[in-house]
Amino acid sequence: MIRALRWDGDRDGYPVLVEQTLLPDRFEEVDIKTPQEMVAAIQRLAVRGAPAIGIAAAYGICVATRGLEDADAIDAALDHALPLIRESRPTAINLHHMVDRMRGVIDAHTDLRGVALRERLLEEARAIHREDEELCDAMGRAGAPLIRDGMSVLTHCNAGALATGGSGTALAVMYAAAAKGVQFQVYADETRPLLQGARLTAWELQQEGIPVTILGDNAAATMFAHGEIDLVITGSDRVAANGDAANKIGTYGVAVLAQHHDVPFYIAAPSTTFDFSTPTGQEIPIEERAAEEVWGVSWKSAPPAGISVRNPAFDVTPKELIHGWITENGIVQPPFDELR
C-alpha cells in the first residue's frame, strides 16, 4: 500500500512526500528540506488529509533544525517554525494538535538542548507517524463489519492511505472489509473542484483491487433515488465536541441525501481529529481557497469581468445526520467519553 509520506535518514534527514497534485497521471515524490517548503507543500495540497498533514507538521518542525548543532540557533529555528507551520491551514485540527504536541515536548524537556533536543523531537515525530498507522488499522477493524457482501458504498473526497500515515480512515474500513473477503462496490464522488475522489480515491482503490466507480458530484442524488447506495462512509478534518464534522465541501449534501433516502452515513476519524475545545461545528473555521481552483475547470483564463467566485474548501455535517463515528475505540456516539 502506498504511503503518503516518510522520513528519510537520521536527525539530519528530511521528510519525503508523495506529490499528490500530480496523481494519477504521474507518481513522484518530493524532498522537504525547510519548514517553508513544508508549509508550501501543505498549502498546495501536495500532502493533504487531516492525519497526514499532522504528521507532516511534526516532520516539518524537525526539518527546521536540519544541520544545526548550536543550541541557540536550534531554539531560534524552532521558535520560527512552530507558528509558521501551525497556521498553514486552518480547518484540519490534527495539524494544530501535532504542532502543540511537539511544543509540549520542548516545554517538558527544558533539560534538553541542542542536538539532544533535535533527537527527541524526531523521536516524537516518528511516534506520531507510527501511532497514526495503528489508529488507521484500528478504525478499519472497527468499521469493517458495516460492509457486507453485495453492498454499494459511497465515499466523498479522499480518506485513504494518501490522507493518513497508514491505510486511511474511511478507506481503512473498506480495506479491512476486503481483506476479510467481503465483495462490495465503491462509488467515489469526483469531489470538485480539485477532484480528490476521482484522482486519488479511485486510484487508491484500483491499486488495492477494490471495484470502484467514479460519480459526478451531481449524480449522487440519482444514485440514492434508484436505491444504488447502501452505505456512506467519509473521513473528517475536524469533529467538534458535539459530533458535528467538518469534511471536504460537498459532504454535507451527501449526508442530507443519505438521511432522506434512509441510508446510514458514518464518519471515520481517529481521536486525534476530535476537537473537544470546539463546542459545535459553527465554531470550526472553514478555509476559503483560491478562486482559480474553481474557475480553472470552467474557463481557460479568468472568468468574465463582473463574475465572482467562492471556494470554501470544507463544510460541516450536523451530528443529527451522522449515524455513527468510526474511531480506534469502535463506533461511538456523543459525548465520546471513550475518546476523552
Coordinates of C-alpha atoms in Angstrom, one line a residue:
M1 CA 0.0 0.0 0.0
I2 CA 1.3 3.5 -0.9
R3 CA 2.4 5.8 1.9
A4 CA 1.7 9.5 1.7
L5 CA 5.0 10.4 3.5
R6 CA 8.1 9.1 5.2
W7 CA 11.2 10.3 7.0
D8 CA 14.5 9.6 5.1
G9 CA 17.6 9.4 7.3
D10 CA 18.5 10.3 10.8
R11 CA 18.3 13.7 12.5
D12 CA 19.8 15.4 9.5
G13 CA 17.4 13.7 7.2
Y14 CA 14.2 15.0 5.8
P15 CA 10.6 14.1 5.0
V16 CA 9.7 12.7 1.6
L17 CA 6.1 13.3 0.4
V18 CA 4.1 11.9 -2.5
E19 CA 3.4 14.9 -4.8
Q20 CA -0.4 14.3 -4.8
T21 CA -1.1 17.2 -7.2
L22 CA 0.3 15.0 -10.0
L23 CA -1.7 11.9 -9.3
P24 CA -2.9 9.8 -11.0
D25 CA -1.0 10.8 -14.2
R26 CA 2.4 10.7 -12.5
F27 CA 3.8 9.3 -9.3
E28 CA 6.5 11.5 -8.0
E29 CA 8.0 12.2 -4.5
V30 CA 9.3 15.5 -3.3
D31 CA 12.0 16.1 -0.7
I32 CA 11.2 18.7 2.0
K33 CA 14.3 20.3 3.5
T34 CA 12.9 23.5 5.1
P35 CA 9.8 24.4 7.1
Q36 CA 8.9 26.9 4.4
E37 CA 8.9 24.0 1.8
M38 CA 6.6 22.0 4.2
V39 CA 4.2 24.9 4.5
A40 CA 4.1 25.3 0.7
A41 CA 3.5 21.6 0.3
I42 CA 0.7 21.6 2.8
Q43 CA -0.9 24.7 1.2
R44 CA -0.8 23.5 -2.4
L45 CA -2.1 20.0 -1.2
A46 CA 1.0 18.1 -2.2
V47 CA 0.2 16.5 1.2
R48 CA -3.4 16.6 2.4
G49 CA -5.8 14.8 4.7
A50 CA -6.0 15.8 8.4
P51 CA -3.9 12.9 9.8
A52 CA -1.2 13.2 7.1
I53 CA -0.8 16.9 7.5
G54 CA -0.5 16.4 11.2
I55 CA 2.4 14.1 10.6
A56 CA 3.8 16.4 8.0
A57 CA 3.7 19.3 10.5
A58 CA 5.7 17.2 13.1
Y59 CA 8.3 16.4 10.5
G60 CA 8.4 20.0 9.3
I61 CA 9.3 21.1 12.8
C62 CA 12.2 18.5 12.8
V63 CA 13.5 19.7 9.4
A64 CA 13.6 23.3 10.7
T65 CA 16.7 22.4 12.6
R66 CA 18.3 20.3 9.9
G67 CA 22.1 20.6 10.1
L68 CA 22.2 22.8 13.2
E69 CA 24.2 22.0 16.3
D70 CA 24.4 25.3 18.2
A71 CA 21.7 25.2 20.9
D72 CA 20.7 28.9 20.5
A73 CA 20.4 28.5 16.7
I74 CA 18.2 25.4 17.2
D75 CA 16.0 27.3 19.6
A76 CA 15.6 30.2 17.3
A77 CA 14.8 27.9 14.3
L78 CA 12.1 26.1 16.4
D79 CA 10.6 29.4 17.6
H80 CA 10.2 30.5 14.0
A81 CA 8.9 27.1 12.6
L82 CA 6.3 26.2 15.1
P83 CA 3.8 29.1 14.5
L84 CA 4.6 29.1 10.8
I85 CA 3.6 25.5 10.4
R86 CA 0.7 25.7 12.8
E87 CA -1.0 28.4 10.8
S88 CA -0.5 26.8 7.3
R89 CA -4.1 25.5 7.1
P90 CA -7.0 26.4 9.5
T91 CA -9.6 23.6 9.4
A92 CA -7.8 20.3 9.9
I93 CA -7.3 20.0 13.7
N94 CA -4.6 17.3 13.5
L95 CA -2.2 19.9 12.2
H96 CA -2.7 22.1 15.3
H97 CA -2.8 19.1 17.7
M98 CA 0.6 17.7 16.4
V99 CA 2.3 21.1 16.4
D100 CA 1.1 21.6 20.0
R101 CA 2.4 18.1 20.9
M102 CA 5.8 18.9 19.5
R103 CA 5.8 22.2 21.5
G104 CA 4.8 20.1 24.6
V105 CA 8.0 18.0 24.1
I106 CA 10.1 21.2 24.1
D107 CA 8.4 22.6 27.2
A108 CA 8.6 19.3 29.1
H109 CA 12.3 18.7 28.4
T110 CA 14.0 22.0 29.3
D111 CA 17.0 19.9 30.3
L112 CA 17.5 19.0 26.6
R113 CA 19.1 21.5 24.3
G114 CA 21.0 21.4 21.1
V115 CA 21.4 18.1 19.3
A116 CA 19.7 16.2 22.2
L117 CA 16.6 18.2 21.7
R118 CA 16.6 17.5 18.0
E119 CA 16.9 13.8 18.6
R120 CA 14.0 13.9 21.0
L121 CA 11.8 15.8 18.5
L122 CA 12.5 13.4 15.7
E123 CA 11.6 10.5 18.1
E124 CA 8.3 12.2 18.8
A125 CA 7.5 12.9 15.2
R126 CA 8.2 9.2 14.3
A127 CA 6.0 8.2 17.2
I128 CA 3.2 10.4 15.8
H129 CA 3.5 8.7 12.5
R130 CA 3.6 5.2 14.0
E131 CA 0.6 5.9 16.2
D132 CA -1.4 7.1 13.2
E133 CA -0.7 3.9 11.3
E134 CA -2.0 2.0 14.3
L135 CA -5.1 4.2 14.6
C136 CA -5.9 3.5 10.9
D137 CA -5.7 -0.2 11.4
A138 CA -8.0 0.0 14.5
M139 CA -10.6 2.1 12.6
G140 CA -10.5 -0.4 9.8
R141 CA -11.3 -3.3 12.3
A142 CA -14.0 -1.3 14.0
G143 CA -15.8 -0.3 10.8
A144 CA -15.3 -3.4 8.6
P145 CA -18.5 -5.2 9.9
L146 CA -20.6 -2.4 8.5
I147 CA -19.8 -3.6 4.9
R148 CA -21.5 -6.8 3.8
D149 CA -21.4 -8.8 0.6
G150 CA -23.1 -7.1 -2.3
M151 CA -23.2 -3.6 -0.8
S152 CA -22.5 -0.4 -2.7
V153 CA -20.6 2.1 -0.5
L154 CA -20.3 5.8 -1.4
T155 CA -17.5 8.0 -0.2
H156 CA -16.6 11.6 -0.7
C157 CA -13.1 13.1 -1.2
N158 CA -10.1 11.0 -0.3
A159 CA -9.7 9.4 3.2
G160 CA -7.3 6.7 2.4
A161 CA -3.5 6.0 2.7
L162 CA -2.8 9.2 0.8
A163 CA -4.6 11.2 3.6
T164 CA -3.0 9.5 6.6
G165 CA 0.1 7.8 8.0
G166 CA -1.4 4.3 7.4
S167 CA -4.2 2.8 5.5
G168 CA -6.7 5.6 5.9
T169 CA -9.8 6.5 7.8
A170 CA -12.9 5.8 5.6
L171 CA -10.9 3.7 3.2
A172 CA -9.3 1.8 6.0
V173 CA -12.7 0.4 6.7
M174 CA -13.0 -0.7 3.1
Y175 CA -9.6 -2.2 3.0
A176 CA -10.3 -4.2 6.2
A177 CA -13.6 -5.5 4.8
A178 CA -11.9 -6.5 1.5
A179 CA -9.2 -8.3 3.5
K180 CA -11.9 -10.5 5.0
G181 CA -13.1 -11.4 1.6
V182 CA -16.2 -9.2 1.5
Q183 CA -17.3 -8.4 -2.1
F184 CA -18.6 -4.9 -2.5
Q185 CA -18.6 -1.9 -4.8
V186 CA -17.4 1.6 -4.1
Y187 CA -18.8 4.8 -5.6
A188 CA -16.3 7.7 -5.3
D189 CA -17.7 11.2 -5.7
E190 CA -15.3 13.1 -8.0
T191 CA -15.2 15.9 -5.3
R192 CA -15.0 19.1 -7.2
P193 CA -13.2 21.4 -7.7
L194 CA -9.9 19.5 -7.2
L195 CA -11.3 16.0 -7.9
Q196 CA -9.7 14.3 -4.9
G197 CA -12.2 11.5 -5.3
A198 CA -11.7 11.0 -9.0
R199 CA -7.9 11.5 -8.9
L200 CA -6.9 9.9 -5.6
T201 CA -9.6 7.7 -4.1
A202 CA -10.4 5.9 -7.3
W203 CA -6.6 5.4 -8.0
E204 CA -6.0 4.1 -4.5
L205 CA -8.9 1.6 -4.6
Q206 CA -7.8 0.4 -8.0
Q207 CA -4.3 -0.3 -6.7
E208 CA -5.8 -2.5 -4.0
G209 CA -8.1 -4.3 -6.4
I210 CA -11.4 -3.0 -4.9
P211 CA -14.1 -2.3 -7.6
V212 CA -14.7 1.5 -7.9
T213 CA -16.8 3.7 -10.0
I214 CA -16.4 7.5 -10.2
L215 CA -19.6 9.6 -9.8
G216 CA -20.0 13.2 -10.8
D217 CA -20.9 15.1 -7.6
N218 CA -24.3 15.9 -9.1
A219 CA -25.1 12.3 -9.8
A220 CA -25.2 11.1 -6.2
A221 CA -28.8 12.1 -5.7
T222 CA -30.0 10.0 -8.6
M223 CA -28.0 7.0 -7.3
F224 CA -29.7 7.3 -3.9
A225 CA -33.1 7.7 -5.5
H226 CA -32.5 4.5 -7.6
G227 CA -31.6 2.6 -4.4
E228 CA -28.0 2.0 -5.6
I229 CA -26.3 3.3 -2.4
D230 CA -26.4 1.1 0.7
L231 CA -23.9 2.9 3.0
V232 CA -21.9 6.1 3.1
I233 CA -18.5 6.4 4.9
T234 CA -16.4 9.6 4.7
G235 CA -13.5 11.0 6.7
S236 CA -13.4 14.2 8.6
D237 CA -10.9 17.1 9.1
R238 CA -12.3 18.1 12.5
V239 CA -15.1 16.7 14.7
A240 CA -16.5 19.2 17.2
A241 CA -17.3 18.2 20.8
N242 CA -21.0 17.7 20.0
G243 CA -20.2 15.5 16.9
D244 CA -20.6 18.0 14.1
A245 CA -18.0 17.1 11.5
A246 CA -16.1 19.2 9.0
N247 CA -15.1 17.5 5.8
K248 CA -14.4 18.3 2.2
I249 CA -17.0 20.6 0.6
G250 CA -20.0 18.6 -0.6
T251 CA -20.1 16.1 2.3
Y252 CA -23.0 17.9 4.0
G253 CA -25.1 17.5 0.8
V254 CA -24.3 13.8 0.7
A255 CA -25.4 13.4 4.3
V256 CA -28.7 15.2 3.6
L257 CA -29.3 12.8 0.7
A258 CA -28.4 9.8 2.8
Q259 CA -30.9 10.8 5.6
H260 CA -33.6 11.5 3.0
H261 CA -33.2 8.0 1.5
D262 CA -32.7 6.2 4.8
V263 CA -29.1 5.2 4.1
P264 CA -26.6 5.1 7.0
F265 CA -24.0 7.8 7.0
Y266 CA -20.8 7.3 9.0
I267 CA -17.8 9.4 9.7
A268 CA -14.4 7.6 10.2
A269 CA -12.0 9.7 12.2
P270 CA -9.3 8.9 14.8
S271 CA -9.4 10.5 18.3
T272 CA -6.7 13.0 17.0
T273 CA -9.3 14.6 14.7
F274 CA -11.7 15.3 17.6
D275 CA -11.6 18.8 18.9
F276 CA -13.2 18.9 22.3
S277 CA -12.3 22.6 22.7
T278 CA -14.7 23.5 19.9
P279 CA -18.3 23.0 21.1
T280 CA -20.1 22.7 17.8
G281 CA -19.5 22.8 14.1
Q282 CA -20.5 26.5 13.9
E283 CA -17.1 27.4 15.6
I284 CA -15.0 25.4 13.2
P285 CA -13.0 27.7 10.9
I286 CA -13.7 27.0 7.2
E287 CA -10.8 27.5 4.8
E288 CA -11.6 29.6 1.7
R289 CA -9.2 28.6 -1.1
A290 CA -8.2 30.4 -4.2
A291 CA -10.9 31.2 -6.8
E292 CA -8.6 29.8 -9.5
E293 CA -9.3 26.3 -8.3
V294 CA -12.9 26.7 -9.3
W295 CA -12.7 28.8 -12.5
G296 CA -9.8 26.8 -13.7
V297 CA -12.1 23.9 -14.6
S298 CA -14.7 26.3 -16.3
W299 CA -12.7 28.9 -18.2
K300 CA -9.3 28.7 -19.8
S301 CA -8.5 32.1 -18.3
A302 CA -10.0 34.2 -15.6
P303 CA -13.9 34.4 -15.5
P304 CA -15.5 37.3 -17.4
A305 CA -15.4 40.7 -15.7
G306 CA -18.1 41.1 -13.1
I307 CA -18.3 37.4 -12.1
S308 CA -17.0 36.5 -8.7
V309 CA -16.1 33.0 -7.3
R310 CA -16.4 31.5 -3.9
N311 CA -14.3 28.4 -2.9
P312 CA -15.0 27.1 0.6
A313 CA -12.8 24.0 1.0
F314 CA -15.0 22.4 3.7
D315 CA -18.5 22.2 5.0
V316 CA -19.9 20.9 8.3
T317 CA -22.3 18.0 8.6
P318 CA -24.5 18.3 11.7
K319 CA -24.4 15.5 14.2
E320 CA -28.1 14.7 13.6
L321 CA -27.2 13.4 10.1
I322 CA -24.4 11.1 11.3
H323 CA -25.3 7.5 12.1
G324 CA -22.0 6.8 14.0
W325 CA -18.4 7.9 14.3
I326 CA -15.9 5.1 13.5
T327 CA -12.8 5.5 15.7
E328 CA -10.0 3.4 17.0
N329 CA -12.2 2.7 20.0
G330 CA -15.1 1.4 18.0
I331 CA -18.2 3.1 16.6
V332 CA -19.0 5.7 19.1
Q333 CA -21.7 8.4 19.9
P334 CA -21.6 11.8 21.6
P335 CA -20.4 12.7 24.2
F336 CA -17.5 10.5 23.1
D337 CA -16.4 9.5 26.6
E338 CA -14.3 6.8 25.1
L339 CA -12.1 9.4 23.4
R340 CA -11.6 12.0 26.1

